[in-house]
CSV table of C-alpha atoms in Angstrom, one decimal:
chain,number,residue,atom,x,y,z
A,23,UNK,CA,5.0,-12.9,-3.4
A,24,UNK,CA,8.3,-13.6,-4.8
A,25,UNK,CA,9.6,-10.1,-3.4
A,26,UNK,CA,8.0,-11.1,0.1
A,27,UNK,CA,9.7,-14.0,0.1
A,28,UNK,CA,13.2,-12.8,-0.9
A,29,UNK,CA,12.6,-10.5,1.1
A,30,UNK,CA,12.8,-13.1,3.9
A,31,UNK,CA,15.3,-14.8,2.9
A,32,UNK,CA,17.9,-12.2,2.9
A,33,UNK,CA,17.0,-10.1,5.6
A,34,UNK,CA,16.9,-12.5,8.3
A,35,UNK,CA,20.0,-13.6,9.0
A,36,UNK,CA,20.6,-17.3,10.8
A,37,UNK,CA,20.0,-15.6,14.3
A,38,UNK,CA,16.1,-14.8,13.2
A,39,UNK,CA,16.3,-18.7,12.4
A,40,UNK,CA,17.0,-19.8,15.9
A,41,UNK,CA,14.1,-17.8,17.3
A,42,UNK,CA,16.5,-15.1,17.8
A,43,UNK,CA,15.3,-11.2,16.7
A,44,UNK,CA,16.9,-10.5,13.8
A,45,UNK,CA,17.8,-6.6,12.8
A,46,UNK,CA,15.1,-6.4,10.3
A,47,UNK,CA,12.6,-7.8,12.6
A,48,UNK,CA,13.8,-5.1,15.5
A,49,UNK,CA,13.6,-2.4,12.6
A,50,UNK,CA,10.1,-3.5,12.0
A,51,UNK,CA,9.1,-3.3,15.9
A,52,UNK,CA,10.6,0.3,16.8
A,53,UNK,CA,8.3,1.7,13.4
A,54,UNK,CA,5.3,0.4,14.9
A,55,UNK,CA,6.4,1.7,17.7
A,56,UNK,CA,7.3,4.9,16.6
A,57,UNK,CA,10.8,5.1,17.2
A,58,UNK,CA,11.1,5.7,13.7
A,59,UNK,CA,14.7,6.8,13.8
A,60,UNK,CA,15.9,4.0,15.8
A,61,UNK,CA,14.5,1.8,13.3
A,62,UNK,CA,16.0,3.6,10.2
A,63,UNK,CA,19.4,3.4,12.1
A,64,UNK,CA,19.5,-0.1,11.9
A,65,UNK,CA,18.3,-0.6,8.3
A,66,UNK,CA,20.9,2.1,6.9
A,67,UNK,CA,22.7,-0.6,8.5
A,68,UNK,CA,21.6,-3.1,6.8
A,69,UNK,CA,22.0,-1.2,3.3
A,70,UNK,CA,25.3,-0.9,4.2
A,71,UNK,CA,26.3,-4.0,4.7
A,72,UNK,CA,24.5,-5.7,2.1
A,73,UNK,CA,26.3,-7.9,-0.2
A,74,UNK,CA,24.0,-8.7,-2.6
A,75,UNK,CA,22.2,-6.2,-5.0
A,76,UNK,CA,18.6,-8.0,-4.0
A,77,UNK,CA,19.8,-7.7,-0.2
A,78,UNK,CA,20.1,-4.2,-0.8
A,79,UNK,CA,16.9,-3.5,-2.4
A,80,UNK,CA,14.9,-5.6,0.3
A,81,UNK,CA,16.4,-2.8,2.6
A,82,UNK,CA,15.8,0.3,0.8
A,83,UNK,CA,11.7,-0.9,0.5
A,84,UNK,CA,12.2,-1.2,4.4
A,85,UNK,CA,13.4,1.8,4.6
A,86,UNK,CA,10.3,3.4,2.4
A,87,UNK,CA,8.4,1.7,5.1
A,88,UNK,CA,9.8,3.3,7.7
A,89,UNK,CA,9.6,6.5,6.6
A,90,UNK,CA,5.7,5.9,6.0
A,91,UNK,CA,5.3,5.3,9.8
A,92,UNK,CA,6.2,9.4,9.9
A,93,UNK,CA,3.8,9.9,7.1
A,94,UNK,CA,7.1,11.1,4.2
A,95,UNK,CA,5.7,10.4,1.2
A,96,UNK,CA,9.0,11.9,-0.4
A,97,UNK,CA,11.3,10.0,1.5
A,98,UNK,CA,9.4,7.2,0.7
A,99,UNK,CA,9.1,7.7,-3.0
A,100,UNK,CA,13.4,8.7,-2.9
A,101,UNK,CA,13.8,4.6,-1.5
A,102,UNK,CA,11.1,2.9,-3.5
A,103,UNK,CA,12.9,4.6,-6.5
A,104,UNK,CA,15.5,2.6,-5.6
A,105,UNK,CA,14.2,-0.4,-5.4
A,106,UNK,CA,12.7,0.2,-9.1
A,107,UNK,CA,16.6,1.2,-10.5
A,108,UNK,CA,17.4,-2.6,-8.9
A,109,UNK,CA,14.2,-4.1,-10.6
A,110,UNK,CA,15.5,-2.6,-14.0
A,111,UNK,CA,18.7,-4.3,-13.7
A,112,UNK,CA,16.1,-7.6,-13.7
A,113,UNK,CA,14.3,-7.2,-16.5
A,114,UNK,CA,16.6,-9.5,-18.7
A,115,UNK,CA,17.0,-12.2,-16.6
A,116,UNK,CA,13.3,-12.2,-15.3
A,117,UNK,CA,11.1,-9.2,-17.5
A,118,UNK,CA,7.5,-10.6,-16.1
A,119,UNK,CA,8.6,-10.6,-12.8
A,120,UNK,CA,10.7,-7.6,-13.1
A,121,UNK,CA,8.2,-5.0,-14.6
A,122,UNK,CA,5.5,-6.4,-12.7
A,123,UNK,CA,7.7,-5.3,-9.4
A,124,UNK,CA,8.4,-1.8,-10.5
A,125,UNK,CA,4.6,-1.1,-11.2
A,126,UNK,CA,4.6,-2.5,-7.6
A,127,UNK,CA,7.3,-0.1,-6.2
A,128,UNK,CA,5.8,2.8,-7.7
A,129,UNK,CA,2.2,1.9,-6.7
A,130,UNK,CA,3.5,1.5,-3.2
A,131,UNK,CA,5.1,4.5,-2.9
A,132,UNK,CA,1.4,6.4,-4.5
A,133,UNK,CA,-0.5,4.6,-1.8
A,134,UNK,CA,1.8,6.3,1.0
A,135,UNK,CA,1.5,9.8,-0.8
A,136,UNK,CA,-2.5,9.5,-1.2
A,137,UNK,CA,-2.8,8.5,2.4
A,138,UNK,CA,-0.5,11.7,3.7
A,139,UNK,CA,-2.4,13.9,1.5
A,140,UNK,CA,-0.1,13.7,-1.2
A,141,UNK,CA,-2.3,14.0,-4.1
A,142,UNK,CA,-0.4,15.5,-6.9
A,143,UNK,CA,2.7,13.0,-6.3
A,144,UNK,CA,0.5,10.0,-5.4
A,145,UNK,CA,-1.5,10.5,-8.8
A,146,UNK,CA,2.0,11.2,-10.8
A,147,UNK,CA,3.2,7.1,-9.3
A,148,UNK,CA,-0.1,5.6,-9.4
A,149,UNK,CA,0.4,6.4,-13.3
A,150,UNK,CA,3.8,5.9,-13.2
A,151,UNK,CA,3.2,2.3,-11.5
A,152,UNK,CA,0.8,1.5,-14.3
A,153,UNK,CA,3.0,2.7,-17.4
A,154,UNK,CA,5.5,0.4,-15.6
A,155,UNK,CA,3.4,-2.7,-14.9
A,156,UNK,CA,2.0,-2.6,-18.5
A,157,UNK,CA,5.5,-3.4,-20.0
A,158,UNK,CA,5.4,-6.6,-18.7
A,159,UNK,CA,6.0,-8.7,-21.7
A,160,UNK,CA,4.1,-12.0,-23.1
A,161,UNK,CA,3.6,-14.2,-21.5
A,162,UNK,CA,2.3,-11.7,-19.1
A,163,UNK,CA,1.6,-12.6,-15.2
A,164,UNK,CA,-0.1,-10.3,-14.5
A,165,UNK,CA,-2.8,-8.8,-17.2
A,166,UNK,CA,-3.2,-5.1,-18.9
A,167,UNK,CA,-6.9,-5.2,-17.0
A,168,UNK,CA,-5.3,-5.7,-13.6
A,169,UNK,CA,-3.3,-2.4,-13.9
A,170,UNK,CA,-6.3,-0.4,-16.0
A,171,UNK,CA,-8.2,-1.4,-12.7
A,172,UNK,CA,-5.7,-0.7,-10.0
A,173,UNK,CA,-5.5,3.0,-12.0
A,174,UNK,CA,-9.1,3.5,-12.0
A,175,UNK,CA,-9.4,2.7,-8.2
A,176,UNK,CA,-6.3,5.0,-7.6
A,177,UNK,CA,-8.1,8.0,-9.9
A,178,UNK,CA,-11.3,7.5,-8.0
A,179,UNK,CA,-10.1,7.8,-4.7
A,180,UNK,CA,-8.0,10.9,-5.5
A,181,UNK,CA,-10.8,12.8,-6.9
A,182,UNK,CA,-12.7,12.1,-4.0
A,183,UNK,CA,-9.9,13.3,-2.2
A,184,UNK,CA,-10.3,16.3,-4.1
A,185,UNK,CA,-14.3,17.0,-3.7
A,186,UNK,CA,-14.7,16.0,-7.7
A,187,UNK,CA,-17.6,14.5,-6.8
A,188,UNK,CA,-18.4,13.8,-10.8
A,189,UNK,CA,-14.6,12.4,-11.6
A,190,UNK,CA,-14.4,10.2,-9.0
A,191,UNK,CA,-18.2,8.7,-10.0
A,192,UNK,CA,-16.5,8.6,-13.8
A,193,UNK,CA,-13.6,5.8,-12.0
A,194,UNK,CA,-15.6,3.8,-10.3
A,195,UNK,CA,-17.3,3.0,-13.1
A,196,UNK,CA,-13.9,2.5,-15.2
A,197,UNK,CA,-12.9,-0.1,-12.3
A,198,UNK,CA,-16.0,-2.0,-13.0
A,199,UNK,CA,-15.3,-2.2,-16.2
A,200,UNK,CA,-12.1,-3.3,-15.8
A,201,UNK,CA,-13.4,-5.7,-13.5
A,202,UNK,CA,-16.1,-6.9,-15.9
A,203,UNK,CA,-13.6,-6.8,-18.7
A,204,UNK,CA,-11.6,-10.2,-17.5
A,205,UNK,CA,-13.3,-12.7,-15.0
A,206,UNK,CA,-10.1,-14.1,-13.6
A,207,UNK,CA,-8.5,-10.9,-12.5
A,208,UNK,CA,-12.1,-10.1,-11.1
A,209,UNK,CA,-11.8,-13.7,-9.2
A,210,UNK,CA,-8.8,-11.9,-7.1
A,211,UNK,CA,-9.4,-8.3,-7.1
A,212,UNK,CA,-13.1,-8.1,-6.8
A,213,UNK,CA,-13.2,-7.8,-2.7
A,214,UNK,CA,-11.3,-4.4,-3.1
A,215,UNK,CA,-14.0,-3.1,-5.1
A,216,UNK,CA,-15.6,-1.7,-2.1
A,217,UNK,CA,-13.0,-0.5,-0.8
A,218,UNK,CA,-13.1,1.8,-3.9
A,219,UNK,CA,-17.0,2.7,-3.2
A,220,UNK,CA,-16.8,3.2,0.5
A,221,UNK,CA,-13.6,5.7,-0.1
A,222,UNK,CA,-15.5,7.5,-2.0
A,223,UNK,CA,-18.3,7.8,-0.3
A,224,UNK,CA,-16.7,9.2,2.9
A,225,UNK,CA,-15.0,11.4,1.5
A,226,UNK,CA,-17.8,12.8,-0.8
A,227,UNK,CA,-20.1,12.6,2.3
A,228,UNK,CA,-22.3,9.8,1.6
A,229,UNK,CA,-21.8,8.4,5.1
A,230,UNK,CA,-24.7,5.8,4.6
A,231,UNK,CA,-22.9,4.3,1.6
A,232,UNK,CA,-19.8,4.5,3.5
A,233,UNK,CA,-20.9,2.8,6.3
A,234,UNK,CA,-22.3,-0.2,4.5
A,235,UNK,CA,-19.5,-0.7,1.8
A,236,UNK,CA,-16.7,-0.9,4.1
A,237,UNK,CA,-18.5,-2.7,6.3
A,238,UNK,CA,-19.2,-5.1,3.8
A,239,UNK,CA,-14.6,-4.6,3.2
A,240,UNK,CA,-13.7,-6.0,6.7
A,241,UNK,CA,-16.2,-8.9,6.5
A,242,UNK,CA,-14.8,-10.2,3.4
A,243,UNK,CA,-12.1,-12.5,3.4
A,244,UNK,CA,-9.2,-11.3,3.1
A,245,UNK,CA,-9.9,-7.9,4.2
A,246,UNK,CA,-10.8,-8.5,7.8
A,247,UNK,CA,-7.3,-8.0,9.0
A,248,UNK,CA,-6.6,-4.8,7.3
A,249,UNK,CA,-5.8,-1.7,9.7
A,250,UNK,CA,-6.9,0.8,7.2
A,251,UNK,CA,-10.2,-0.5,6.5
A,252,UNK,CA,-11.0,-0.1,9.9
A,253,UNK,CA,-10.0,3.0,10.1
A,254,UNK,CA,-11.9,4.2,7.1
A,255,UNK,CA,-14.9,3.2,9.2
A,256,UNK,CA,-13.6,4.7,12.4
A,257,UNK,CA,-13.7,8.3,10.6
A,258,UNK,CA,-16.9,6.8,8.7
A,259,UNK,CA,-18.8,6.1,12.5
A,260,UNK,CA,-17.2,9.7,14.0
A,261,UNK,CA,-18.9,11.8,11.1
A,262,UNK,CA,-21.8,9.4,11.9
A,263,UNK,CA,-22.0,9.9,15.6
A,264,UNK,CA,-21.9,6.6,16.3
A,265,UNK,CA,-19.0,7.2,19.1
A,266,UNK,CA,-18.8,3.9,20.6
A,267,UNK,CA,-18.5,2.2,16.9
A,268,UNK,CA,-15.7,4.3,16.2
A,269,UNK,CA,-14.2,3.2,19.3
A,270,UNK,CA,-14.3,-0.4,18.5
A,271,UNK,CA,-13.3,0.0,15.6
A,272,UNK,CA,-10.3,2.6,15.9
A,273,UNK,CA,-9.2,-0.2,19.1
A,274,UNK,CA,-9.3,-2.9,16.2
A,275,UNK,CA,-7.3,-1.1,13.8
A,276,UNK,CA,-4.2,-0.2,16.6
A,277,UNK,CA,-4.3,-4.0,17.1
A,278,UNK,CA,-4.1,-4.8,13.2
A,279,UNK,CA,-1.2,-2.4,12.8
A,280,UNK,CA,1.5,-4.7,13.0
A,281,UNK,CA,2.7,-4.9,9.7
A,282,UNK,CA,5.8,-3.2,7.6
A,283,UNK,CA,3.3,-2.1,4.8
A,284,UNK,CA,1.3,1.2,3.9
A,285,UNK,CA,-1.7,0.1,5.8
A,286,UNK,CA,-0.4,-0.8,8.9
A,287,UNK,CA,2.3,2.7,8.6
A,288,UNK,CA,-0.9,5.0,7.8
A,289,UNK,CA,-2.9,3.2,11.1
A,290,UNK,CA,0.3,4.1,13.2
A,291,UNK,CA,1.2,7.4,11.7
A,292,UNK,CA,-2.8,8.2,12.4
A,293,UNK,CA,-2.7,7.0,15.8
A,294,UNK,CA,0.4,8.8,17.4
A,295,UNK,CA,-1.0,12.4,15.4
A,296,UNK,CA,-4.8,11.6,18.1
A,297,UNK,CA,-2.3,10.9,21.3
A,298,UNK,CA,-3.2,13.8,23.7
């Protein structure tokens, strides 16, 4: 949240305050659009021009983004490396916050691999992001349990990925247990949890499974405005059959896919590969 909102702060400038469109927000509408190099145009801009060293960060994770709306996971990974060489300059003056965003950085850039079919690189930063997160020191913000979990999650869907059918059980039972393991971070992360299941089960071919666990992922709150999850059931209902579900579905996810973030960048990236 505190990145988000920096974030905000320094990349809008006082036009964007005036109901104006401000170059980040521009940047932001030619990558949904896919006019991806339009939009990198104007954040190389941006990282040019930047003053501050946080200005310049909040540019380079744009620029991450952008290059997940062409489905890069190495590009992306070069500019959220970037943005973990700032967070290292932070870890004095704020350590929880500043570890805690690295393990972010590197998580984010895992997510974009996975989703492109970058396994071996999305498995090397989802470890990476937890190594990172785990430094955080006391008083921590953000528990050992939460990254133990996000790791497990990560592991399970990438064996899935990779048809190990028995691996990937083997991580979805280390998430519950990390889940189990500390009631407050379950409090928060517990509506991903079948997210984790449903993953799986696709891509290990247990449709019916699939089918009811994310399901049960857009109707929680929180979750029902996430692009990816309804794609995961649009490729769910299409190995089902169930044309006119996928449909729906697939016309719900291209009007989630607003967002500057991995979700929303995969949806897009998905979307223009189907266009006849």
């Amino acid at each position: 949240m505190k990145s988000l909102i920096l974030f905000v702060i320094l990349a809008a400038p006082l036009a964007a305050q005036r109901g104006q469109t401000s170059p980040m927000q521009e940047a932001t509408r030619l990558d949904v659009a896919g006019q991806t190099a339009q939009a990198r145009a104007i954040i190389q801009t941006i990282i040019d021009t930047s003053s501050l060293p946080a200005g310049k960060a909040a540019a380079q994770r744009a620029m991450a983004m952008s290059y997940a709306f062409d489905g890069d996971c190495n590009n992306t990974v070069k500019y959220e490396r970037m943005v973990i060489d700032y967070w290292r300059t932070r870890e004095q003056a704020e350590p929880q916050n500043a570890f805690y965003q690295q393990g972010e950085m590197a998580n984010e850039a895992a997510r974009v691999c996975i989703d492109n079919g970058a396994l071996d690189t999305a498995a090397v930063y989802y470890r990476i992001g937890t190594e990172l997160g785990i430094k955080e020191p006391m008083p921590a913000t953000h528990p050992r349990s939460l990254w133990e979990y996000r790791l497990a999650h990560a592991l399970g869907r990438l064996a899935a990925r990779r048809g190990d059918r028995a691996e990937a059980a083997r991580q979805v039972a280390n998430a519950r247990r990390a889940l189990d393991s500390d009631s407050t971070m379950r409090g928060a992360q517990e509506r991903f949890y079948p997210y984790l299941v449903g993953y799986v089960a696709l891509y290990t071919n247990d449709l019916a499974t699939a089918e009811s666990e994310l399901t049960k992922m857009v109707n929680t709150t929180g979750n029902a405005n996430d692009p990816f999850m309804r794609l995961l059931l649009v490729q769910t209902y299409e190995k089902l059959g169930k044309k006119d579900d996928a449909a729906a579905a697939l016309a719900k996810a291209d009007s989630l896919a607003t967002a500057h973030n991995p979700p929303a960048a995969y949806v897009r990236h998905y979307l223009r590969g189907r266009t006849p």
